[in-house]
Short mmCIF file of C-alpha atoms in Angstrom, two decimals:
data_model
loop_
_atom_site.label_atom_id
_atom_site.label_comp_id
_atom_site.label_asym_id
_atom_site.label_seq_id
_atom_site.Cartn_x
_atom_site.Cartn_y
_atom_site.Cartn_z
CA ALA A 1 -18.07 -38.05 3.34
CA ALA A 2 -14.82 -39.60 4.59
CA ARG A 3 -15.50 -38.95 8.26
CA GLU A 4 -16.60 -42.47 9.23
CA ALA A 5 -13.64 -44.11 7.50
CA ILE A 6 -11.18 -41.72 9.16
CA ALA A 7 -12.83 -42.20 12.56
CA ALA A 8 -12.54 -46.00 12.23
CA VAL A 9 -8.80 -45.77 11.58
CA ALA A 10 -8.27 -43.20 14.34
CA ALA A 11 -10.10 -45.36 16.87
CA ARG A 12 -7.59 -48.19 16.39
CA HIS A 13 -4.74 -45.95 17.53
CA PHE A 14 -6.47 -43.36 19.73
CA PRO A 15 -9.51 -44.83 21.53
CA LYS A 16 -10.69 -41.38 22.64
CA ALA A 17 -10.20 -39.69 19.26
CA LEU A 18 -12.83 -37.19 18.18
CA VAL A 19 -13.09 -36.63 14.43
CA LEU A 20 -14.82 -33.39 13.40
CA THR A 21 -15.75 -32.27 9.91
CA ASP A 22 -15.37 -28.72 8.60
CA ASP A 23 -19.12 -28.18 8.95
CA ALA A 24 -19.10 -29.31 12.58
CA VAL A 25 -16.27 -26.89 13.38
CA ALA A 26 -17.26 -23.81 11.40
CA GLY A 27 -20.73 -24.38 9.98
CA GLU A 28 -21.32 -22.94 6.55
CA MET A 29 -19.21 -19.82 7.08
CA LEU A 30 -16.12 -20.96 5.19
CA PRO A 31 -14.05 -18.69 2.90
CA ALA A 32 -13.46 -19.81 -0.67
CA ASP A 33 -9.76 -18.88 -0.49
CA HIS A 34 -7.94 -21.91 0.91
CA GLN A 35 -5.50 -19.96 3.12
CA ALA A 36 -8.33 -17.91 4.63
CA ARG A 37 -10.37 -21.10 5.01
CA ASN A 38 -7.55 -22.85 6.83
CA THR A 39 -7.07 -19.95 9.24
CA TRP A 40 -10.79 -19.65 9.97
CA LEU A 41 -11.12 -23.40 10.56
CA ARG A 42 -8.23 -23.34 13.02
CA LYS A 43 -9.70 -20.35 14.84
CA ARG A 44 -12.98 -22.21 15.34
CA LEU A 45 -11.32 -25.57 16.07
CA TYR A 46 -8.99 -24.21 18.73
CA ALA A 47 -11.95 -22.87 20.71
CA HIS A 48 -13.65 -26.29 20.74
CA ASP A 49 -14.24 -27.99 24.09
CA ALA A 50 -12.27 -31.05 22.95
CA ILE A 51 -9.06 -29.05 22.62
CA GLU A 52 -6.86 -29.28 25.71
CA ALA A 53 -4.87 -26.50 27.39
CA ASN A 54 -1.73 -27.30 25.39
CA PHE A 55 -1.92 -29.33 22.19
CA LEU A 56 -0.11 -30.22 18.98
CA ALA A 57 -1.45 -28.67 15.80
CA ALA A 58 -0.53 -30.27 12.48
CA ASP A 59 -1.24 -30.62 8.80
CA GLU A 60 -2.05 -34.02 7.36
CA ASP A 61 1.00 -34.13 5.09
CA SER A 62 3.81 -34.62 7.63
CA LEU A 63 5.28 -38.01 8.51
CA ALA A 64 7.64 -38.64 11.43
CA LEU A 65 11.01 -40.02 10.36
CA ARG A 66 12.06 -40.81 13.93
CA GLN A 67 10.48 -40.90 17.36
CA LEU A 68 9.92 -37.41 18.73
CA ASP A 69 9.34 -37.20 22.47
CA ARG A 70 7.60 -34.48 24.46
CA GLY A 71 10.86 -32.55 24.83
CA HIS A 72 10.81 -31.89 21.09
CA HIS A 73 7.97 -29.44 21.71
CA GLN A 74 7.92 -28.60 25.41
CA VAL A 75 10.47 -28.36 28.21
CA GLY A 76 8.76 -27.41 31.45
CA SER A 77 6.78 -24.25 30.72
CA LEU A 78 8.90 -23.45 27.64
CA HIS A 79 7.29 -24.10 24.25
CA THR A 80 9.51 -24.59 21.21
CA ALA A 81 8.50 -22.73 18.03
CA TYR A 82 10.07 -24.04 14.82
CA SER A 83 10.84 -21.35 12.23
CA PHE A 84 12.00 -21.62 8.62
CA GLN A 85 12.64 -17.93 7.93
CA ASP A 86 13.76 -15.05 10.15
CA ASP A 87 11.80 -12.29 8.41
CA MET A 88 8.64 -12.77 6.35
CA ALA A 89 9.42 -9.49 4.58
CA THR A 90 11.97 -11.38 2.48
CA TRP A 91 9.40 -13.90 1.18
CA LEU A 92 9.64 -13.76 -2.63
CA ALA A 93 6.36 -15.54 -3.40
CA GLY A 94 5.51 -17.42 -6.56
CA SER A 95 6.08 -16.47 -10.15
CA PRO A 96 4.46 -15.40 -12.41
CA THR A 97 1.44 -15.24 -10.04
CA THR A 98 1.21 -15.45 -6.29
CA THR A 99 -0.53 -18.32 -4.54
CA SER A 100 -3.06 -18.13 -1.73
CA PHE A 101 -0.28 -19.08 0.68
CA ASP A 102 1.89 -16.25 -0.66
CA ARG A 103 -0.86 -13.72 -0.11
CA GLY A 104 -1.42 -15.04 3.40
CA MET A 105 2.29 -14.64 4.17
CA ARG A 106 2.28 -11.05 2.95
CA ASN A 107 -0.92 -10.15 4.81
CA THR A 108 0.54 -11.59 8.00
CA TRP A 109 3.79 -9.68 7.61
CA LYS A 110 1.90 -6.40 7.17
CA LEU A 111 -0.25 -7.12 10.22
CA LEU A 112 2.74 -8.01 12.38
CA ALA A 113 4.61 -4.90 11.23
CA GLU A 114 1.66 -2.70 12.18
CA ALA A 115 1.49 -4.40 15.58
CA ALA A 116 5.26 -3.93 16.12
CA CYS A 117 5.75 -7.68 16.46
CA PRO A 118 8.60 -9.85 15.13
CA ALA A 119 7.87 -11.48 11.78
CA GLY A 120 9.48 -14.90 11.62
CA ALA A 121 7.91 -17.59 9.40
CA TYR A 122 6.64 -20.76 11.12
CA ALA A 123 4.51 -22.53 8.48
CA SER A 124 6.86 -25.30 7.39
CA HIS A 125 4.16 -27.97 7.88
CA MET A 126 5.81 -29.16 11.09
CA PRO A 127 3.54 -30.04 13.99
CA GLN A 128 3.77 -27.25 16.56
CA ILE A 129 2.75 -26.96 20.18
CA VAL A 130 0.03 -24.37 20.83
CA ASN A 131 -1.44 -22.95 24.02
CA LYS A 132 -5.24 -22.90 23.79
CA SER A 133 -5.92 -19.81 25.89
CA LEU A 134 -3.26 -17.75 24.16
CA VAL A 135 -4.09 -18.75 20.60
CA ASN A 136 -7.76 -17.97 21.17
CA GLU A 137 -6.84 -14.56 22.59
CA ILE A 138 -4.66 -13.81 19.55
CA PHE A 139 -7.12 -15.10 16.96
CA ASP A 140 -10.04 -13.29 18.58
CA ARG A 141 -8.08 -10.08 18.23
CA PHE A 142 -6.80 -10.48 14.67
CA VAL A 143 -8.97 -13.09 12.87
CA ILE A 144 -12.28 -11.29 13.12
CA SER A 145 -14.49 -12.90 10.48
CA PRO A 146 -14.37 -15.45 7.66
CA ASP A 147 -14.50 -12.55 5.20
CA GLY A 148 -11.33 -10.96 6.57
CA PRO A 149 -7.80 -11.12 5.12
CA ALA A 150 -6.11 -14.48 4.74
CA TYR A 151 -3.28 -14.96 7.23
CA ASP A 152 -0.58 -17.53 7.89
CA GLU A 153 -2.06 -18.73 11.16
CA TRP A 154 1.17 -20.38 12.35
CA SER A 155 3.26 -17.23 12.01
CA LEU A 156 0.52 -15.01 13.41
CA TYR A 157 0.32 -17.08 16.59
CA PHE A 158 4.01 -17.57 17.32
CA ASN A 159 5.13 -14.02 16.60
CA VAL A 160 2.43 -12.40 18.72
CA ALA A 161 2.73 -15.03 21.47
CA GLN A 162 6.47 -14.50 21.78
CA GLN A 163 5.99 -10.74 21.85
CA LEU A 164 3.54 -11.09 24.75
CA TYR A 165 5.32 -13.86 26.69
CA PRO A 166 8.95 -14.07 25.55
CA ARG A 167 10.05 -16.18 28.53
CA HIS A 168 7.68 -19.00 27.63
CA PHE A 169 8.92 -19.57 24.06
CA ALA A 170 12.13 -20.59 22.34
CA THR A 171 12.54 -20.41 18.57
CA LYS A 172 14.57 -23.12 16.87
CA PRO A 173 15.29 -23.88 13.18
CA TYR A 174 12.69 -26.13 11.57
CA GLY A 175 13.52 -29.76 10.82
CA ALA A 176 11.50 -31.01 7.85
CA LEU A 177 12.49 -32.55 4.53
CA GLY A 178 10.39 -31.38 1.59
CA TRP A 179 10.08 -27.73 2.60
CA PRO A 180 10.50 -26.29 0.06
CA MET A 181 9.19 -29.18 -2.01
CA ARG A 182 11.51 -28.39 -4.94
CA PRO A 183 14.88 -26.59 -4.81
CA GLY A 184 13.57 -24.02 -7.29
CA ASP A 185 10.54 -23.00 -5.19
CA TRP A 186 12.54 -20.50 -3.14
CA LEU A 187 16.01 -20.16 -1.64
CA PRO A 188 15.90 -21.62 1.88
CA GLU A 189 17.53 -19.59 4.64
CA ILE A 190 17.86 -22.62 6.91
CA GLU A 191 19.00 -26.15 6.08
CA PRO A 192 17.63 -28.70 8.56
CA VAL A 193 20.48 -30.45 10.37
CA GLU A 194 18.46 -33.23 12.03
CA PRO A 195 15.10 -33.43 10.25
CA GLY A 196 12.47 -35.34 12.16
CA LEU A 197 9.71 -35.05 9.56
CA LYS A 198 9.08 -35.51 5.88
CA ILE A 199 6.53 -33.44 3.99
CA THR A 200 4.71 -35.54 1.42
CA ILE A 201 2.14 -33.22 -0.21
CA PRO A 202 2.99 -30.22 -2.44
CA ARG A 203 2.42 -26.90 -0.71
CA ILE A 204 0.18 -25.71 -3.57
CA MET A 205 -2.49 -28.21 -2.57
CA LYS A 206 -5.22 -27.31 -0.11
CA ARG A 207 -4.29 -27.90 3.50
CA ARG A 208 -6.70 -29.28 6.05
CA SER A 209 -6.40 -28.61 9.74
CA ALA A 210 -5.80 -31.09 12.51
CA ALA A 211 -5.22 -30.86 16.22
CA CYS A 212 -3.90 -33.51 18.58
CA SER A 213 -4.40 -33.01 22.30
CA TRP A 214 -1.25 -32.63 24.35
CA GLY A 215 -1.88 -32.92 28.07
#
Protein backbone atom coordinates (compact mmCIF):
# COMPACT_ATOMS: atom_id res chain seq x y z
CA ALA A 1 0.00 0.00 0.00
CA ALA A 2 2.96 2.33 0.57
CA ARG A 3 4.63 1.62 -2.75
CA GLU A 4 3.53 4.79 -4.58
CA ALA A 5 4.56 7.07 -1.72
CA ILE A 6 7.97 5.40 -1.45
CA ALA A 7 8.47 5.54 -5.22
CA ALA A 8 7.69 9.28 -5.25
CA VAL A 9 10.35 9.97 -2.62
CA ALA A 10 12.89 7.67 -4.30
CA ALA A 11 12.39 9.38 -7.66
CA ARG A 12 13.51 12.72 -6.22
CA HIS A 13 16.90 11.28 -5.33
CA PHE A 14 17.33 8.40 -7.79
CA PRO A 15 15.59 9.12 -11.12
CA LYS A 16 16.02 5.51 -12.28
CA ALA A 17 14.88 3.92 -9.02
CA LEU A 18 12.72 0.82 -9.27
CA VAL A 19 10.52 0.12 -6.25
CA LEU A 20 9.27 -3.47 -5.96
CA THR A 21 6.80 -4.87 -3.46
CA ASP A 22 7.14 -8.24 -1.75
CA ASP A 23 4.46 -9.69 -4.03
CA ALA A 24 6.27 -8.50 -7.15
CA VAL A 25 9.50 -10.12 -5.97
CA ALA A 26 8.27 -13.40 -4.51
CA GLY A 27 4.58 -13.73 -5.31
CA GLU A 28 2.49 -15.36 -2.63
CA MET A 29 5.15 -17.85 -1.53
CA LEU A 30 6.31 -16.03 1.60
CA PRO A 31 7.16 -17.77 4.90
CA ALA A 32 5.38 -16.63 8.04
CA ASP A 33 8.63 -16.62 10.04
CA HIS A 34 10.21 -13.20 9.51
CA GLN A 35 13.83 -14.43 9.27
CA ALA A 36 12.87 -17.08 6.71
CA ARG A 37 10.76 -14.48 4.89
CA ASN A 38 13.65 -12.05 4.73
CA THR A 39 16.02 -14.68 3.35
CA TRP A 40 13.53 -15.87 0.73
CA LEU A 41 12.78 -12.31 -0.38
CA ARG A 42 16.49 -11.60 -0.82
CA LYS A 43 16.98 -14.81 -2.77
CA ARG A 44 14.25 -13.80 -5.22
CA LEU A 45 15.25 -10.12 -5.30
CA TYR A 46 18.91 -10.80 -6.05
CA ALA A 47 17.95 -12.78 -9.17
CA HIS A 48 15.87 -9.89 -10.54
CA ASP A 49 16.91 -8.30 -13.83
CA ALA A 50 17.17 -4.88 -12.17
CA ILE A 51 19.99 -6.03 -9.89
CA GLU A 52 23.43 -5.20 -11.26
CA ALA A 53 26.57 -7.36 -11.23
CA ASN A 54 27.77 -5.85 -7.93
CA PHE A 55 25.38 -4.01 -5.64
CA LEU A 56 24.83 -2.78 -2.10
CA ALA A 57 22.30 -4.69 -0.02
CA ALA A 58 20.82 -2.99 3.03
CA ASP A 59 18.11 -2.92 5.64
CA GLU A 60 15.91 0.14 5.98
CA ASP A 61 17.05 0.94 9.52
CA SER A 62 20.61 2.17 8.91
CA LEU A 63 21.54 5.84 8.59
CA ALA A 64 24.94 7.10 7.40
CA LEU A 65 26.72 9.25 9.98
CA ARG A 66 29.39 10.36 7.51
CA GLN A 67 30.04 10.14 3.80
CA LEU A 68 31.12 6.64 2.77
CA ASP A 69 32.81 6.39 -0.61
CA ARG A 70 33.14 3.38 -2.89
CA GLY A 71 36.36 2.32 -1.17
CA HIS A 72 34.37 1.58 1.97
CA HIS A 73 32.98 -1.48 0.19
CA GLN A 74 35.20 -2.22 -2.80
CA VAL A 75 38.86 -1.76 -3.68
CA GLY A 76 39.53 -3.02 -7.18
CA SER A 77 38.23 -6.58 -7.29
CA LEU A 78 38.35 -6.91 -3.49
CA HIS A 79 35.02 -6.77 -1.65
CA THR A 80 34.97 -5.82 2.03
CA ALA A 81 32.78 -7.94 4.32
CA TYR A 82 31.95 -6.36 7.69
CA SER A 83 31.69 -8.84 10.57
CA PHE A 84 30.52 -8.37 14.16
CA GLN A 85 31.44 -11.82 15.52
CA ASP A 86 34.21 -14.28 14.65
CA ASP A 87 32.27 -17.47 15.33
CA MET A 88 28.48 -17.84 15.24
CA ALA A 89 28.81 -20.86 17.53
CA THR A 90 29.27 -18.45 20.44
CA TRP A 91 25.93 -16.68 19.80
CA LEU A 92 24.01 -16.85 23.09
CA ALA A 93 20.58 -15.95 21.71
CA GLY A 94 17.71 -14.41 23.63
CA SER A 95 16.35 -15.27 27.02
CA PRO A 96 14.02 -16.77 28.13
CA THR A 97 12.98 -17.61 24.53
CA THR A 98 14.86 -17.37 21.27
CA THR A 99 13.84 -14.98 18.53
CA SER A 100 13.44 -15.72 14.83
CA PHE A 101 16.81 -14.06 14.26
CA ASP A 102 18.40 -16.29 16.90
CA ARG A 103 17.06 -19.41 15.23
CA GLY A 104 18.31 -18.19 11.87
CA MET A 105 21.78 -17.64 13.33
CA ARG A 106 21.87 -21.15 14.76
CA ASN A 107 20.56 -22.76 11.57
CA THR A 108 23.21 -20.93 9.56
CA TRP A 109 25.99 -21.99 11.90
CA LYS A 110 24.95 -25.65 11.61
CA LEU A 111 24.79 -25.40 7.83
CA LEU A 112 28.20 -23.76 7.58
CA ALA A 113 29.73 -26.33 9.93
CA GLU A 114 28.38 -29.17 7.78
CA ALA A 115 29.79 -27.48 4.67
CA ALA A 116 33.20 -27.00 6.36
CA CYS A 117 32.97 -23.23 5.91
CA PRO A 118 34.02 -20.46 8.31
CA ALA A 119 31.21 -19.14 10.48
CA GLY A 120 31.65 -15.44 11.10
CA ALA A 121 28.57 -13.27 11.74
CA TYR A 122 27.84 -10.48 9.25
CA ALA A 123 24.27 -9.35 10.04
CA SER A 124 24.93 -6.11 11.90
CA HIS A 125 22.48 -4.18 9.69
CA MET A 126 25.34 -2.54 7.81
CA PRO A 127 24.97 -2.18 4.06
CA GLN A 128 27.20 -4.76 2.40
CA ILE A 129 28.49 -5.21 -1.13
CA VAL A 130 27.25 -8.37 -2.84
CA ASN A 131 28.18 -10.04 -6.12
CA LYS A 132 25.03 -11.02 -8.02
CA SER A 133 26.34 -14.13 -9.76
CA LEU A 134 27.93 -15.52 -6.62
CA VAL A 135 25.05 -14.83 -4.26
CA ASN A 136 22.61 -16.49 -6.65
CA GLU A 137 24.88 -19.52 -6.91
CA ILE A 138 25.08 -19.79 -3.12
CA PHE A 139 21.38 -19.20 -2.47
CA ASP A 140 20.34 -21.64 -5.21
CA ARG A 141 22.42 -24.27 -3.46
CA PHE A 142 21.34 -23.66 0.14
CA VAL A 143 18.04 -21.71 0.13
CA ILE A 144 15.92 -24.26 -1.69
CA SER A 145 12.33 -23.31 -0.92
CA PRO A 146 10.28 -20.88 1.17
CA ASP A 147 9.42 -23.78 3.47
CA GLY A 148 13.07 -24.50 4.28
CA PRO A 149 15.03 -23.52 7.41
CA ALA A 150 15.44 -19.85 8.25
CA TYR A 151 18.99 -18.63 7.69
CA ASP A 152 20.96 -15.46 8.33
CA GLU A 153 21.37 -14.59 4.66
CA TRP A 154 24.25 -12.16 5.26
CA SER A 155 26.41 -14.70 7.07
CA LEU A 156 25.49 -17.50 4.67
CA TYR A 157 26.67 -15.47 1.69
CA PHE A 158 29.92 -14.06 3.06
CA ASN A 159 31.18 -17.25 4.69
CA VAL A 160 30.58 -19.43 1.65
CA ALA A 161 31.79 -16.74 -0.77
CA GLN A 162 35.06 -16.32 1.09
CA GLN A 163 35.53 -20.08 1.22
CA LEU A 164 35.13 -20.27 -2.56
CA TYR A 165 37.04 -17.11 -3.52
CA PRO A 166 39.25 -16.03 -0.60
CA ARG A 167 41.35 -13.65 -2.72
CA HIS A 168 38.35 -11.53 -3.61
CA PHE A 169 37.20 -10.75 -0.05
CA ALA A 170 38.57 -9.01 3.02
CA THR A 171 36.81 -9.18 6.38
CA LYS A 172 36.89 -6.09 8.58
CA PRO A 173 35.22 -5.27 11.94
CA TYR A 174 31.75 -3.77 11.56
CA GLY A 175 31.21 -0.07 12.20
CA ALA A 176 27.65 0.57 13.40
CA LEU A 177 26.24 2.23 16.50
CA GLY A 178 23.16 0.51 17.91
CA TRP A 179 24.28 -3.08 17.34
CA PRO A 180 23.50 -4.43 19.85
CA MET A 181 20.66 -2.00 20.50
CA ARG A 182 21.03 -2.27 24.28
CA PRO A 183 24.18 -3.17 26.25
CA GLY A 184 22.30 -6.05 27.88
CA ASP A 185 21.29 -7.74 24.60
CA TRP A 186 24.58 -9.62 24.31
CA LEU A 187 28.26 -9.05 25.01
CA PRO A 188 29.84 -7.58 21.87
CA GLU A 189 33.13 -9.08 20.74
CA ILE A 190 34.01 -6.00 18.68
CA GLU A 191 33.69 -2.33 19.57
CA PRO A 192 33.44 -0.13 16.46
CA VAL A 193 36.35 2.31 16.33
CA GLU A 194 35.07 4.55 13.51
CA PRO A 195 31.35 3.87 13.11
CA GLY A 196 29.91 5.11 9.86
CA LEU A 197 26.31 4.09 10.51
CA LYS A 198 23.64 4.30 13.15
CA ILE A 199 20.99 1.61 13.56
CA THR A 200 17.64 3.14 14.43
CA ILE A 201 15.17 0.22 14.64
CA PRO A 202 15.25 -2.53 17.31
CA ARG A 203 16.48 -5.85 15.96
CA ILE A 204 13.35 -7.62 17.24
CA MET A 205 11.23 -5.84 14.64
CA LYS A 206 10.64 -7.32 11.21
CA ARG A 207 13.29 -6.43 8.67
CA ARG A 208 12.50 -5.63 5.07
CA SER A 209 14.96 -6.11 2.27
CA ALA A 210 16.45 -3.50 0.01
CA ALA A 211 19.06 -3.49 -2.70
CA CYS A 212 20.86 -0.54 -4.25
CA SER A 213 22.67 -1.06 -7.53
CA TRP A 214 26.41 -0.60 -7.45
CA GLY A 215 27.94 -0.38 -10.90
